[in-house]
Amino acid sequence: MRNVIGILKRHRRITVLSRISRHESSALAPLGSSSSVLADGGIMEINNQACFLQQRLFSTTFTSVHVEKPSGKYAKLRKESLESEFGQALGTYSSSKASHMYRFGPFLAIYRAAIISYHLLKLTTWQLFVKDMRERAIMFRETLVSLGPFYIKLGQALSTRPDVLPTIYCQELAKLQDQIPPFPTKVAIRSIESQLGRPISQIFADISPEPVASASLGQVYKAHLHSGELVAVKVQRPGISHSLTLDALLFNMIGGQLKRFAKARKDLLVAVNEMVRHMFDEVDYILEAKNAERFATLYGCEASTTVVDENENYVKVPKIYWDLTRKAVLTMEWIDGIKLTNEARLSEACLDRRKLIDQGLYCSLRQLLEVGFFHADPHPGNLVATDSGHLAYFDFGMMGDIPRPYRVGLIQVLVHFVNRDSLGLANDFLSLGFIPEGVDIRAVSDALRISFGDGSRQSRDFEAIMNQLYDVMYDFNFSLPPDYALVIRALGSLEGTAKVLDPNFKVVESAYPFVIGRLLADPNPDMRKILRQLLISNDGSIRWNRLERLIAAISQESASEPIGQAANSKGDSPNPLGWKSFDMRAVVSATEDLLLFVLSQRGSRVRVFLLRDMVKAADAFIQDEVACHIFDDNPHPELQQPSGSEEHKMVTRVANGFRYLSRAMKMAPEVWTAMLIRMAVKPEFHQFSVDVVSAFVMHFSSRVPETYIICMSRLLHKLAGKYRYSDPVR
């Protein structure tokens, strides 16, 4: 009789496992033949199956449970399209300006070529005698400053391109500033009158005698209109468009020598053509005015559909005066503000620095990850704080427009980096065009895994993170896609600006709540896949630590921001702007999608690991030492389970998880109830429930009586002890 029961149990175990992993049946066939010799029930078979799935990670035929096959096709087409666009922009601009310049005389071009040749000859000479890379980087920077606005802008752009120049050169070029003296006000007034076609006295009631700000491409004056309105007048440096065009054309002649001196890794001319297009955009003030209005519509107070109050999360953008704006003159609203570098003024105005950082971070993340149209240079000179506590943006000449596939890719890169998923990161780099097709993805993944180490010394500083990734990717012929060159510049500027207000600010760490909110709120399949990758490993195992933290964040943020009341939060709230709270309906929808994936055929591996973990957790609960805690409010130290043990950690994690989940469910019980009912009626749920019960019965059938007797014995001893010690008191 005993043999018959044993045979039936083994048959039931094999049936359960075969239901869980139908599409793995051929690969897991050997497990069925070995199941008859297992001594500890179904849990060992589940463990064997889980270990087998993990071992397949190192097989060349392994496919992720997320069923993704990376391809760089889109990135390649996007890059070719942009390079063609850059080339056409340069060709059109150059052809129209070259003929115009020729009428002024070819001697201008010869004279400029002679100046550039002189500096190039000096660089060539230094190359023979100076071998130290840092000294050569300093000489390279000083040469660019001597050559004027085009080369200063070029150096600033190259400072964010470590795929083109060595890191030491990028660090040195990051020190470049627009070190060009302002041109005379008389020249600026003549330019204004020429552009607007009227005397200056008919345009403005008064104008400042000196510029209030100056840069390489133009300078700004403060003026009053005859209506009394205070405006800022941006005037382009005379001849700058001709100068940029001439330098761009001449650079094509001497770029090779500069590449050799700076030991450039890539074709410098290709990178420069991309940057030149942005330079030409910066000297078109009509385009800048359009950018400002589009930015205001998307992110400014005009974009708000609710009543603006002091806690609403929006930024200010100056109004454009179109009747006083031309290609070389831009007239806009004057906004009084406090520079973010002026600590004394910020303190006097009692402005909340944390709130300012949150405003800038939220606006930048919306630009980069949600909308796609972004300010590419949010450095402290282009941002001020208003007396009302809002940020104001200026200078919309350098803007980027990142398409949705790249926005999703940026989120995916962040998730894979946080998960230390080296294989996922390698696939991302291929899909986004960071590395060319044909590169050994496994080699890239191995190199990234080595760079991650044990994760104990990982920095959340954006610059350090990028340098870490660059150091790894140099060996794999990587290059920054055109869209991401501006994105990285924007993120670097954002972190640098925020560090002015908070030296401990980390953009990656601070952006994570926004990213999680986007993953939960966006129902598109690509975002749902990233959410699954966040919580489920490629082999199908569940990242319980990350799931616990996610549930905790949802319950805590949503508890501090009740539904519909986020806008009423006060400045002393840990989330004063409300953008870090979660929409509970979106959370429930994402949870339902995740459960449907687990119950689907693609989630068969996940169910194997889920069964294993559920049995382990239940096992921890009924361990002798753990069980005694259930009945003892004040356990004796010698009987306590060590707090560092795996059983104790598992019990604590499960308890915390249920507590956070119940708190979240109480915030929207009707939504959660409706979702759970929908799941409960599905046949897949019924089948998995049967598998769970079967696994529990098989594993604990021989252990429950023993554990039950021990627990009851300890409970009786405890009750007897309490009764004995309580008698003298009475």
XYZ file of C-alpha atoms in Angstrom:
730
model
C 0.000 0.000 0.000
C 2.823 2.384 0.882
C 4.430 1.782 -2.529
C 1.155 2.576 -4.286
C 0.823 5.883 -2.412
C 4.439 6.770 -3.238
C 3.871 6.067 -6.923
C 0.734 8.250 -6.911
C 2.633 11.113 -5.234
C 5.453 10.956 -7.738
C 2.968 10.869 -10.603
C 1.203 13.932 -9.191
C 4.493 15.831 -8.843
C 5.448 15.166 -12.441
C 1.958 16.244 -13.588
C 2.206 19.543 -11.693
C 5.603 20.356 -13.127
C 4.564 19.448 -16.655
C 1.599 21.829 -16.439
C 3.844 24.635 -15.273
C 6.363 24.342 -18.087
C 4.696 22.862 -21.149
C 6.943 24.633 -23.646
C 10.043 23.477 -21.724
C 8.942 19.824 -21.664
C 11.478 18.547 -24.139
C 14.389 20.318 -22.442
C 13.300 19.197 -18.985
C 12.565 15.576 -19.835
C 15.460 14.206 -17.748
C 13.867 15.693 -14.628
C 10.902 13.350 -14.934
C 13.059 10.255 -14.896
C 14.984 11.388 -11.855
C 11.995 12.476 -9.816
C 11.405 9.029 -8.376
C 14.610 9.155 -6.342
C 13.936 12.542 -4.716
C 13.553 12.265 -0.987
C 12.173 15.665 0.015
C 9.079 15.992 -2.116
C 8.190 18.398 -4.892
C 10.319 21.288 -3.626
C 13.519 19.532 -4.692
C 12.131 18.910 -8.139
C 11.084 22.537 -8.398
C 14.563 23.586 -7.259
C 16.170 21.298 -9.840
C 14.008 22.751 -12.556
C 14.778 26.309 -11.458
C 18.518 25.572 -11.386
C 18.296 24.065 -14.850
C 16.629 27.226 -16.139
C 19.342 29.363 -14.550
C 22.071 27.266 -16.172
C 20.499 27.916 -19.565
C 21.403 31.586 -19.168
C 24.959 30.665 -20.157
C 23.871 28.759 -23.250
C 24.070 30.442 -26.641
C 20.509 29.259 -27.349
C 19.063 30.941 -24.243
C 16.096 33.251 -24.816
C 14.804 35.645 -22.187
C 11.318 35.205 -20.749
C 10.713 38.719 -22.088
C 11.223 37.386 -25.651
C 13.313 40.246 -26.978
C 15.720 40.119 -29.877
C 17.745 43.324 -30.098
C 18.242 44.981 -33.455
C 20.079 48.130 -34.431
C 18.027 48.643 -37.587
C 16.016 51.618 -36.303
C 19.103 53.296 -34.837
C 20.958 52.867 -38.141
C 18.124 54.390 -40.188
C 17.743 57.242 -37.691
C 21.461 58.022 -37.800
C 21.562 58.011 -41.608
C 18.529 60.311 -41.725
C 20.039 62.810 -39.279
C 23.448 62.800 -40.954
C 21.759 63.516 -44.274
C 19.809 66.330 -42.614
C 22.981 67.806 -41.106
C 24.771 67.631 -44.450
C 21.893 69.292 -46.290
C 21.683 72.061 -43.692
C 25.400 72.768 -43.965
C 25.339 72.592 -47.770
C 22.362 74.933 -48.126
C 23.707 77.433 -45.633
C 27.209 77.259 -47.050
C 26.220 77.706 -50.691
C 24.131 80.804 -49.989
C 26.735 82.369 -47.734
C 29.771 81.425 -49.789
C 28.550 83.386 -52.807
C 27.621 86.283 -50.531
C 31.095 86.185 -48.979
C 32.743 86.065 -52.359
C 31.167 89.434 -53.194
C 32.894 90.868 -50.118
C 36.170 89.468 -51.453
C 38.108 86.219 -51.333
C 40.785 87.860 -49.177
C 38.569 87.371 -46.114
C 38.680 83.613 -46.582
C 42.420 83.675 -47.262
C 43.062 85.804 -44.176
C 40.973 83.483 -41.950
C 42.647 80.416 -43.437
C 46.039 81.938 -42.662
C 45.085 82.485 -38.998
C 43.800 78.933 -38.649
C 46.894 77.577 -40.418
C 49.134 79.453 -37.977
C 47.430 77.888 -34.948
C 47.407 74.525 -36.666
C 51.152 74.785 -37.284
C 51.673 75.496 -33.573
C 49.627 72.414 -32.661
C 51.662 70.313 -35.082
C 54.900 71.555 -33.544
C 53.663 70.875 -30.016
C 52.720 67.378 -31.100
C 56.387 66.638 -31.754
C 57.632 67.808 -28.361
C 54.703 67.481 -25.915
C 53.803 63.905 -25.048
C 51.822 64.448 -21.843
C 48.117 64.063 -22.633
C 46.928 66.622 -20.094
C 49.308 69.310 -21.353
C 48.212 68.621 -24.901
C 44.571 68.873 -23.830
C 45.243 72.291 -22.253
C 46.975 73.478 -25.436
C 44.059 72.202 -27.501
C 41.571 74.161 -25.364
C 43.625 77.352 -25.497
C 43.896 77.048 -29.270
C 40.129 76.759 -29.633
C 39.669 79.893 -27.510
C 42.107 81.793 -29.754
C 40.232 80.751 -32.893
C 36.957 82.370 -31.820
C 33.231 81.593 -31.412
C 32.938 78.667 -33.842
C 35.751 76.727 -32.208
C 34.615 77.596 -28.684
C 31.161 76.223 -29.473
C 32.788 73.243 -31.137
C 34.891 72.555 -28.042
C 31.869 72.847 -25.734
C 29.996 70.319 -27.866
C 32.971 67.946 -28.050
C 33.316 68.027 -24.267
C 30.280 65.724 -24.105
C 31.566 63.345 -26.796
C 34.025 60.888 -25.194
C 33.303 58.584 -28.111
C 35.183 61.112 -30.292
C 37.887 62.476 -27.970
C 39.780 60.903 -25.056
C 38.269 61.500 -21.635
C 41.084 63.798 -20.548
C 40.352 66.086 -23.519
C 36.635 66.101 -22.713
C 37.346 67.120 -19.122
C 39.544 69.986 -20.279
C 37.093 71.202 -22.922
C 34.324 71.254 -20.301
C 36.111 74.314 -18.843
C 35.433 76.321 -22.000
C 33.335 79.434 -21.523
C 32.158 82.041 -23.989
C 35.256 84.164 -23.350
C 34.478 86.728 -26.055
C 34.349 90.440 -25.141
C 31.040 92.217 -25.917
C 30.823 94.253 -29.094
C 30.047 98.016 -28.828
C 26.503 99.132 -28.039
C 26.541 101.499 -31.035
C 27.017 98.495 -33.306
C 24.166 96.675 -31.533
C 21.819 99.659 -31.957
C 22.627 99.903 -35.673
C 21.851 96.176 -35.993
C 18.496 96.605 -34.186
C 17.535 99.559 -36.393
C 18.565 97.681 -39.527
C 16.621 94.577 -38.594
C 13.449 96.318 -37.418
C 13.556 99.147 -39.967
C 12.966 101.969 -37.463
C 15.040 104.309 -35.328
C 15.779 102.997 -31.872
C 13.824 105.861 -30.266
C 10.637 104.729 -31.999
C 11.081 101.161 -30.824
C 12.071 101.540 -27.158
C 11.460 104.233 -24.586
C 14.932 103.492 -23.217
C 17.616 100.844 -23.503
C 20.543 100.009 -21.214
C 23.819 101.654 -22.260
C 25.731 98.386 -21.796
C 24.715 94.747 -22.306
C 23.478 92.936 -19.214
C 24.749 89.627 -20.585
C 27.163 88.667 -23.334
C 28.114 85.447 -25.111
C 29.949 84.334 -28.221
C 26.928 84.565 -30.527
C 25.159 87.637 -29.148
C 24.401 89.860 -26.185
C 21.335 91.014 -24.248
C 20.098 94.518 -23.379
C 17.401 95.629 -20.966
C 14.825 98.032 -22.406
C 11.357 99.553 -21.895
C 8.711 99.670 -24.573
C 6.693 102.833 -25.013
C 3.818 100.945 -23.389
C 5.929 100.640 -20.248
C 6.627 96.907 -20.546
C 10.087 95.737 -19.533
C 11.759 93.583 -22.187
C 15.025 91.814 -22.926
C 16.541 92.507 -26.358
C 18.915 89.860 -27.696
C 21.161 91.123 -30.489
C 23.249 88.844 -32.660
C 26.961 89.527 -32.996
C 27.481 91.212 -36.397
C 28.820 88.888 -39.066
C 28.586 85.806 -36.841
C 26.616 83.759 -39.397
C 29.257 84.477 -42.070
C 32.022 83.669 -39.601
C 30.458 80.358 -38.598
C 29.945 79.343 -42.219
C 33.490 80.218 -43.206
C 34.963 78.386 -40.228
C 32.765 75.359 -40.897
C 33.993 75.200 -44.495
C 37.618 75.670 -43.518
C 37.336 73.085 -40.768
C 36.671 70.445 -43.397
C 40.160 71.176 -44.679
C 42.053 71.033 -41.387
C 39.897 68.562 -39.413
C 42.235 65.687 -40.182
C 45.200 67.379 -38.531
C 43.157 68.325 -35.465
C 41.988 64.725 -35.250
C 45.583 63.471 -35.215
C 46.682 65.981 -32.551
C 43.724 65.248 -30.251
C 43.967 61.492 -30.922
C 40.280 61.434 -31.884
C 38.758 57.965 -31.927
C 36.145 58.682 -34.592
C 35.854 60.689 -37.762
C 35.898 64.202 -36.330
C 34.248 65.691 -39.418
C 31.124 63.528 -39.032
C 30.674 64.671 -35.436
C 31.334 68.305 -36.376
C 28.739 68.296 -39.159
C 26.169 67.318 -36.555
C 27.241 70.135 -34.228
C 27.342 72.746 -36.993
C 23.653 72.219 -37.666
C 22.907 73.130 -34.040
C 25.171 76.192 -34.288
C 23.211 77.476 -37.268
C 19.996 76.929 -35.294
C 21.385 79.080 -32.489
C 21.959 82.076 -34.777
C 18.389 81.937 -36.132
C 16.447 83.986 -33.582
C 13.111 83.379 -35.298
C 13.619 79.663 -34.766
C 14.617 80.325 -31.158
C 11.417 82.326 -30.606
C 9.347 79.453 -32.003
C 11.191 77.049 -29.723
C 10.421 79.261 -26.721
C 6.715 79.355 -27.501
C 6.577 75.605 -28.041
C 8.441 75.055 -24.766
C 6.015 77.353 -22.934
C 3.024 75.526 -24.402
C 4.354 72.138 -23.312
C 5.898 72.900 -19.918
C 5.062 76.477 -18.886
C 2.107 77.837 -16.949
C 0.175 78.085 -20.243
C 0.234 74.280 -20.419
C -1.669 74.015 -17.136
C -5.375 73.363 -17.280
C -5.926 73.979 -13.584
C -5.752 77.098 -11.470
C -2.127 78.017 -10.898
C -1.226 78.154 -7.232
C 2.032 78.531 -5.416
C 2.648 74.787 -5.248
C 1.852 73.905 -8.846
C 4.689 72.371 -10.765
C 5.358 74.566 -13.782
C 8.166 76.752 -15.113
C 8.148 80.269 -16.500
C 9.126 81.063 -20.073
C 9.495 84.648 -21.342
C 6.797 85.943 -23.698
C 7.936 86.651 -27.266
C 7.231 90.024 -28.930
C 6.910 88.921 -32.538
C 6.592 92.429 -33.999
C 10.049 93.206 -32.574
C 11.708 89.905 -33.492
C 13.774 89.193 -36.575
C 16.462 86.707 -37.609
C 19.196 88.653 -35.752
C 17.097 90.424 -33.060
C 14.917 88.735 -30.436
C 12.669 90.743 -28.097
C 11.092 88.939 -25.166
C 9.597 89.548 -21.756
C 12.032 90.537 -19.016
C 11.793 88.141 -16.053
C 13.383 89.213 -12.793
C 15.005 86.294 -11.070
C 17.727 85.142 -8.727
C 20.714 83.273 -10.113
C 20.960 79.778 -8.700
C 24.585 80.467 -7.788
C 23.566 83.389 -5.542
C 23.126 81.615 -2.203
C 22.620 84.834 -0.242
C 19.733 86.049 -2.428
C 18.070 82.644 -2.363
C 18.195 82.636 1.435
C 16.855 86.201 1.663
C 13.908 85.272 -0.575
C 13.210 82.200 1.624
C 13.082 79.964 -1.433
C 12.880 76.200 -0.920
C 15.916 74.713 -2.675
C 14.471 71.213 -2.602
C 11.369 72.476 -4.367
C 13.436 74.273 -7.011
C 15.396 71.085 -7.665
C 12.182 69.076 -7.921
C 10.727 71.578 -10.379
C 13.777 71.482 -12.609
C 14.055 67.698 -12.376
C 10.381 67.120 -13.118
C 10.412 69.497 -16.079
C 13.597 67.951 -17.500
C 12.339 64.382 -17.083
C 9.071 65.261 -18.786
C 11.084 66.737 -21.640
C 13.383 63.736 -22.044
C 11.161 60.783 -21.174
C 7.580 61.843 -21.819
C 7.330 64.513 -24.542
C 10.711 64.423 -26.295
C 11.191 68.157 -26.979
C 13.918 69.272 -24.573
C 16.213 72.121 -23.589
C 19.702 70.823 -24.350
C 21.666 73.252 -22.175
C 20.003 73.863 -18.766
C 23.141 75.255 -17.092
C 22.894 77.837 -14.250
C 23.193 80.748 -16.716
C 19.983 79.674 -18.457
C 17.907 79.190 -15.296
C 16.834 81.614 -12.562
C 14.531 81.366 -9.565
C 11.630 83.835 -9.404
C 10.366 85.457 -6.223
C 7.264 83.249 -6.414
C 9.465 80.153 -6.117
C 9.369 78.956 -9.727
C 12.150 78.331 -12.203
C 12.420 80.431 -15.355
C 14.116 79.086 -18.498
C 16.065 81.171 -21.035
C 18.016 80.622 -24.255
C 16.113 78.247 -26.519
C 18.648 78.159 -29.350
C 19.914 74.643 -28.612
C 16.951 72.284 -28.422
C 16.562 68.579 -29.060
C 13.651 66.454 -30.221
C 14.084 62.807 -29.262
C 11.700 60.259 -30.868
C 9.651 57.857 -28.770
C 11.781 54.725 -29.453
C 14.792 56.535 -28.015
C 12.801 57.842 -25.038
C 11.707 54.306 -24.245
C 15.285 53.161 -24.792
C 16.539 55.720 -22.267
C 14.123 54.371 -19.642
C 15.187 50.827 -20.459
C 18.865 51.698 -20.076
C 18.156 53.209 -16.656
C 16.212 50.138 -15.498
C 18.874 47.727 -16.723
C 21.625 49.788 -15.099
C 19.804 49.864 -11.756
C 19.248 46.095 -12.007
C 22.929 45.581 -12.943
C 21.585 43.620 -15.922
C 24.694 43.535 -18.094
C 23.093 41.474 -20.861
C 20.110 43.808 -21.003
C 22.417 46.832 -21.189
C 24.426 45.262 -23.987
C 21.224 44.648 -25.940
C 20.151 48.249 -25.299
C 23.434 49.590 -26.644
C 22.948 47.583 -29.821
C 19.305 48.611 -30.271
C 20.072 52.293 -29.712
C 23.105 52.394 -31.973
C 25.830 52.812 -29.347
C 27.630 49.793 -30.757
C 27.550 48.562 -34.376
C 25.842 45.396 -35.483
C 28.127 42.396 -35.550
C 29.730 43.107 -32.170
C 29.783 40.113 -29.820
C 26.973 40.926 -27.382
C 28.190 38.295 -24.925
C 31.621 39.956 -24.783
C 30.003 43.353 -24.161
C 27.835 41.835 -21.438
C 30.837 40.187 -19.757
C 32.787 43.460 -19.800
C 29.866 45.348 -18.253
C 29.408 42.677 -15.575
C 33.074 42.932 -14.607
C 32.804 46.734 -14.388
C 29.774 46.450 -12.096
C 31.669 44.185 -9.694
C 29.723 43.479 -6.528
C 27.939 46.846 -6.737
C 29.334 48.071 -3.412
C 31.266 50.961 -4.931
C 28.823 52.024 -7.607
C 28.353 55.779 -7.936
C 25.010 57.393 -8.661
C 26.741 60.507 -9.989
C 25.791 60.882 -13.663
C 29.249 61.881 -14.857
C 30.853 58.973 -12.982
C 28.258 56.545 -14.362
C 28.856 57.710 -17.933
C 32.634 57.520 -17.516
C 32.266 53.988 -16.157
C 30.229 52.956 -19.199
C 32.554 54.759 -21.618
C 35.607 52.984 -20.184
C 33.955 49.651 -20.941
C 32.584 50.568 -24.359
C 35.819 51.971 -25.819
C 36.916 48.451 -26.736
C 33.774 47.845 -28.794
C 33.902 50.719 -31.312
C 31.035 52.567 -29.682
C 29.644 55.943 -30.762
C 26.972 58.263 -29.421
C 23.872 58.434 -31.641
C 23.087 62.038 -32.695
C 19.970 62.209 -30.513
C 21.768 60.982 -27.398
C 24.674 63.410 -27.718
C 22.278 66.233 -26.783
C 20.463 64.087 -24.202
C 23.702 63.376 -22.333
C 24.626 67.048 -22.512
C 21.206 67.962 -21.072
C 21.442 65.429 -18.226
C 24.980 66.504 -17.385
C 23.941 70.176 -17.305
C 20.883 69.313 -15.215
C 22.930 67.514 -12.573
C 25.526 70.294 -12.548
C 22.798 72.920 -12.058
C 21.093 70.935 -9.296
C 24.419 70.458 -7.497
C 24.630 74.229 -7.163
C 21.579 73.992 -4.881
C 22.356 70.588 -3.364
C 25.928 69.227 -3.642
C 24.654 65.711 -2.865
C 22.144 65.638 -5.722
C 22.281 62.530 -7.962
C 20.236 62.729 -11.140
C 19.913 58.953 -11.700
C 18.755 58.251 -8.157
C 16.376 61.236 -8.156
C 14.912 60.343 -11.544
C 13.997 56.800 -10.504
C 10.568 57.629 -8.933
C 9.569 59.442 -12.122
C 10.663 56.473 -14.226
C 8.665 54.062 -12.054
C 5.650 56.342 -12.337
C 5.965 56.341 -16.122
C 6.256 52.547 -16.220
C 3.123 52.159 -14.110
C 1.083 54.833 -15.886
C 1.932 54.079 -19.519
C -0.073 51.068 -20.823
C 1.921 50.747 -24.053
C 3.454 47.264 -24.556
C 7.037 48.572 -24.653
C 6.661 50.213 -21.240
C 4.953 47.153 -19.798
C 7.877 45.040 -20.991
C 10.333 47.322 -19.188
C 8.256 47.048 -16.006
C 8.443 43.253 -16.257
C 12.196 43.474 -16.772
C 12.421 45.578 -13.624
C 10.723 42.904 -11.520
C 11.510 39.639 -13.348
C 14.971 38.431 -14.325
C 15.711 37.071 -17.770
C 15.681 33.492 -16.446
C 12.220 33.979 -14.912
C 13.152 34.454 -11.254
C 11.446 37.288 -9.419
C 13.439 40.196 -7.978
C 11.731 40.168 -4.589
C 13.830 42.966 -3.082
C 12.908 45.306 -5.917
C 9.254 44.266 -5.803
C 9.146 44.922 -2.058
C 10.678 48.390 -2.499
C 8.267 49.191 -5.314
C 5.214 48.211 -3.246
C 6.604 50.195 -0.307
C 7.131 53.280 -2.487
C 3.604 53.023 -3.896
C 1.991 52.680 -0.475
C 4.072 55.418 1.150
C 3.874 58.032 -1.624
C 0.211 57.392 -2.310
C -0.532 57.524 1.422
C 1.158 60.917 1.704
C -0.686 62.131 -1.420
C -4.319 60.993 -1.293
C -6.030 60.588 -4.625
C -7.111 63.936 -6.012
C -5.251 65.954 -3.349
C -1.721 66.046 -4.743
C -2.076 69.678 -5.724
C -2.897 70.687 -2.166
C 0.295 69.388 -0.598
C 2.314 71.900 1.355
C 5.867 72.929 1.036
C 6.940 70.991 4.120
C 5.689 67.735 2.611
C 8.351 65.236 1.555
C 6.731 65.442 -1.880
C 5.741 69.120 -2.159
C 4.953 69.054 -5.879
C 2.999 65.812 -5.936
C 4.699 64.396 -9.049
C 6.259 61.485 -7.164
C 2.888 60.074 -6.101
C 1.297 57.187 -7.992
C -2.104 56.938 -9.639
C -3.683 53.901 -7.987
C -5.755 53.017 -11.046
C -2.592 52.879 -13.130
C -0.920 50.751 -10.439
C -3.807 48.261 -10.495
C -3.775 48.142 -14.301
C -0.030 47.461 -14.333
C -0.464 44.792 -11.653
C -3.140 43.055 -13.710
C -0.933 43.064 -16.813
C 1.928 41.601 -14.785
C -0.263 38.830 -13.374
C -1.595 38.007 -16.840
C 1.969 37.661 -18.071
C 2.843 35.311 -15.196
C -0.189 33.142 -15.954
C 0.466 33.083 -19.705
C 2.516 30.483 -21.576
C 5.448 32.928 -21.711
C 5.338 33.103 -17.911
C 5.792 29.370 -17.372
C 9.375 29.804 -16.132
C 8.240 32.569 -13.790
C 5.688 30.205 -12.258
C 8.395 27.607 -11.647
C 10.466 30.100 -9.658
C 7.347 31.512 -8.007
C 6.340 28.068 -6.743
C 9.845 27.480 -5.428
C 9.889 30.807 -3.584
C 6.390 30.335 -2.171
C 7.320 26.935 -0.755
C 10.549 28.337 0.686
C 8.680 31.212 2.339
C 6.099 28.872 3.831
C 8.922 26.586 4.973
C 10.545 29.487 6.815
C 7.294 30.250 8.621
C 7.001 26.784 10.120
C 10.648 26.340 11.081
C 10.986 25.511 14.778
C 12.695 28.772 15.679
C 10.348 30.887 13.559
C 7.227 29.132 14.749
C 8.031 29.874 18.362
C 8.010 33.599 17.609
C 4.438 33.348 16.437
C 3.331 32.434 19.944
C 5.816 34.486 21.942
C 5.455 38.262 22.198
C 8.689 38.564 24.197
C 10.883 35.638 23.170
C 13.942 34.835 25.202
C 17.196 35.962 23.533
C 18.621 32.454 23.546
C 15.582 31.203 21.630
C 15.403 34.023 19.086
C 16.078 33.424 15.427
C 19.234 35.335 14.393
C 18.154 38.522 12.614
C 20.678 37.933 9.843
C 19.457 34.445 8.947
C 17.844 33.796 5.600
C 14.659 32.523 7.262
C 14.292 35.659 9.340
C 14.909 37.913 6.328
C 12.365 36.015 4.261
C 9.707 36.184 6.978
C 10.343 39.904 7.439
C 10.173 40.532 3.700
C 6.900 38.652 3.336
C 5.372 40.421 6.334
C 6.448 43.838 5.046
C 5.207 43.041 1.571
C 1.734 42.100 2.802
C 1.613 45.184 5.029
C 2.550 47.537 2.162
C 0.163 45.794 -0.205
C -2.762 46.011 2.213
C -2.046 49.703 2.745
C -2.091 50.297 -1.014
C -5.294 48.290 -1.444
C -7.074 50.339 1.234
C -6.567 53.480 -0.855
C -8.695 52.167 -3.730
C -10.457 48.997 -2.519
C -13.080 48.988 -5.271
C -10.434 49.079 -8.022
C -8.357 46.313 -6.454
C -11.449 44.174 -5.782
C -12.630 44.431 -9.390
C -9.178 43.421 -10.657
C -8.903 40.454 -8.280
C -12.340 39.221 -9.335
C -11.326 39.390 -12.991
C -8.233 37.362 -12.220
C -10.073 34.834 -10.052
C -12.424 33.777 -12.847
C -9.656 32.959 -15.313
C -8.963 29.252 -15.960
C -5.208 29.886 -15.858
C -5.562 31.170 -12.299
C -7.557 28.091 -11.298
C -4.896 25.787 -12.727
C -2.050 27.635 -11.024
C -3.966 27.562 -7.732
C -4.232 23.787 -8.017
C -0.502 23.580 -8.709
C 0.267 25.732 -5.659
C -1.928 23.640 -3.363
C -0.438 20.423 -4.734
C 3.120 21.657 -4.214
C 2.314 22.701 -0.635
C 0.617 19.411 0.189
C 3.464 17.355 -1.225
C 6.162 19.310 0.557
C 4.544 19.687 3.961
C 2.600 16.454 4.260
C 5.495 14.799 6.126
C 6.632 17.876 8.053
C 3.483 19.511 9.385
C 2.713 16.906 12.126
C 6.212 17.159 13.564
C 6.235 20.958 13.453
C 2.720 21.113 14.863
C 3.666 18.948 17.864
C 6.764 21.068 18.595
C 4.824 24.331 18.342
C 2.050 23.056 20.588
C 4.614 21.829 23.122
C 6.293 25.237 23.245
C 2.924 26.969 23.469
C 1.930 24.811 26.445
C 5.294 25.463 28.137
C 4.796 29.170 27.604
C 1.277 29.144 29.060
C 2.436 27.072 32.030
C 5.318 29.458 32.656
C 3.069 32.487 32.570
C 0.650 30.870 34.989
C 3.456 29.878 37.383
C 5.094 33.323 37.428
C 1.801 35.156 37.734
C 0.701 33.410 40.987
C 2.982 35.350 43.428
C 1.762 38.639 41.999
C -1.742 37.724 42.820
